[in-house]
Amino acid sequence: MTALARTPARVVVVTPAHQAPTGVVLAPERRHELVEWAREVDGFVVEDDYDAEFRYDRQPVGAVQGLAPDRVVAMGSTSKTMSPTLRMGWLVCPFRLREGVMTEKQLLGRGAPGLDQLALAALIESGRYDRHLRQMRSVYKGRREALVDALGRYAPGVAVTGLAAGCHAVLRLPAGVTEQSAMAGCAAESVAVYGMSRYRSDGRTEPAELVLGFGNVTERAISDAMRRVGPVLSGSYVDR
Amino acid sequence: MTALARTPARVVVVTPAHQAPTGVVLAPERRHELVEWAREVDGFVVEDDYDAEFRYDRQPVGAVQGLAPDRVVAMGSTSKTMSPTLRMGWLVCPFRLREGVMTEKQLLGRGAPGLDQLALAALIESGRYDRHLRQMRSVYKGRREALVDALGRYAPGVAVTGLAAGCHAVLRLPAGVTEQSAMAGCAAESVAVYGMSRYRSDGRTEPAELVLGFGNVTERAISDAMRRVGPVLSGSYVDR
């Protein structure tokens, strides 16, 4: 936060519910500091409420927007909960930004399709959107558990983090296993993963970590994939 | 065209099929001059193919894009043919602009909703979109004729232009009738019209003209409205 205050920035974009790709949740004291910062510089916090719907271990974390409705723009969308192809989302923004936001939206494309918005409204009002969220939360939770179980069994040296919410995990590789070797081993077994280096601004490969999505993979496929790549990830694989 | 060549512009946006609000069609020789200009300055013509679907008096005019596919970006949409709420359209653009256009579209909003595009594709492929266009062309043609008939009967001094295509007409008011008096008279009869001055860059009210849309008004309502405002438009109305 001190680093932020040293910059001339007056707007900051955050994903407090589940940071991509690390999966960390923004701690309560940092949320308050963020709001304090915005008040001090007369700035704004843009809260991308990404993955807030899919939280597994406890009650959903409240939005930062609730702490300071006059300083925070909260954004949500149906991209994770339904499909990115819907191209629908919403903003809750401070009143004094309202007119500017609406003007920009008009300039970008004269607004979103009306029929899609009516369909989503009907889905929400009928209670079926909430039912869908509950159902998918249970599906993703099962996949998350399958991943944790399979890693514990097949890749015991690998630490898993970022699993409090959402549909991806971060795997910290044990000493002696590089991002490059792990990725090559996964590719050889047709298991798609991302190296954490692609998300780092300096592209460094240390600490060696992988980002692994499990949202659209069945429990059986997750278990099977981890069985195949377990030796590569945990460093017990010997190239003969 | 000489005036255009004197500017540093390298891109020009035109509505050759039916200019809004005058309703004029761009003449063949001017179309060729426009393409020549684009070639000379290494520029582009953006052709908004607005109202090209609803042409009444003869065969549809070809697109300027056909004259020079490497210099013209042709744009179409479903806003007039179906509904503006669909927010769907298309571009036919020179190959060398393709990548830039796609990048910009991504930046503006990560593309258009997929389901809507699939639905429109199904409608077009089934032939029902064409059937809809033919049906609406006949409906609008009937409304256009109702307007011409009613003006001839109730406002004989008023000249009507801009009716070759689309869903609006321009009424040139006779001497002694001002834009302001005509608009006031229409408002008093709850007939919504636009004064041409709002479309003029200098806001002048001469020549006195009105722009009148007839797309969403029934033939009976058109005839009835013109009967009521005829005296005001033709200047035979006497304020007692």
Coordinates of C-alpha atoms in Angstrom, one line a residue, chain A residues 1 3-5 7-16 26 30-31 33-39 41-48 64 71-75 97:
Chain A
M1 CA 0.0 0.0 0.0
A3 CA 4.2 1.5 -2.8
L4 CA 0.9 2.4 -4.3
A5 CA 0.8 5.7 -2.4
T7 CA 2.8 6.5 -7.4
P8 CA 0.7 9.2 -9.0
A9 CA -2.1 6.6 -9.6
R10 CA -5.6 7.6 -8.6
V11 CA -7.4 4.5 -9.8
V12 CA -6.5 0.9 -8.9
V13 CA -8.0 -2.3 -10.3
V14 CA -8.2 -5.3 -7.9
T15 CA -9.7 -8.8 -7.7
P16 CA -10.1 -9.1 -3.9
L26 CA -7.4 -9.7 -0.1
R30 CA -5.6 -4.4 3.3
R31 CA -9.2 -3.8 2.1
E33 CA -6.1 0.4 3.6
L34 CA -7.2 0.4 0.0
V35 CA -10.3 2.4 0.8
E36 CA -8.2 4.8 2.9
W37 CA -5.8 5.3 0.1
A38 CA -8.7 6.1 -2.3
R39 CA -10.0 8.7 0.1
V41 CA -5.8 10.7 -3.1
D42 CA -9.5 11.4 -4.1
G43 CA -9.3 8.3 -6.2
F44 CA -11.2 5.1 -6.9
V45 CA -10.9 1.4 -6.5
V46 CA -12.2 -0.8 -9.3
E47 CA -13.2 -4.1 -7.7
D48 CA -13.5 -6.9 -10.2
V64 CA -14.9 -4.0 -0.8
R71 CA -15.0 5.2 -3.7
V72 CA -15.4 1.7 -5.1
V73 CA -16.7 0.6 -8.5
A74 CA -17.8 -3.1 -8.2
M75 CA -17.9 -5.2 -11.4
L97 CA -19.2 8.5 -12.0

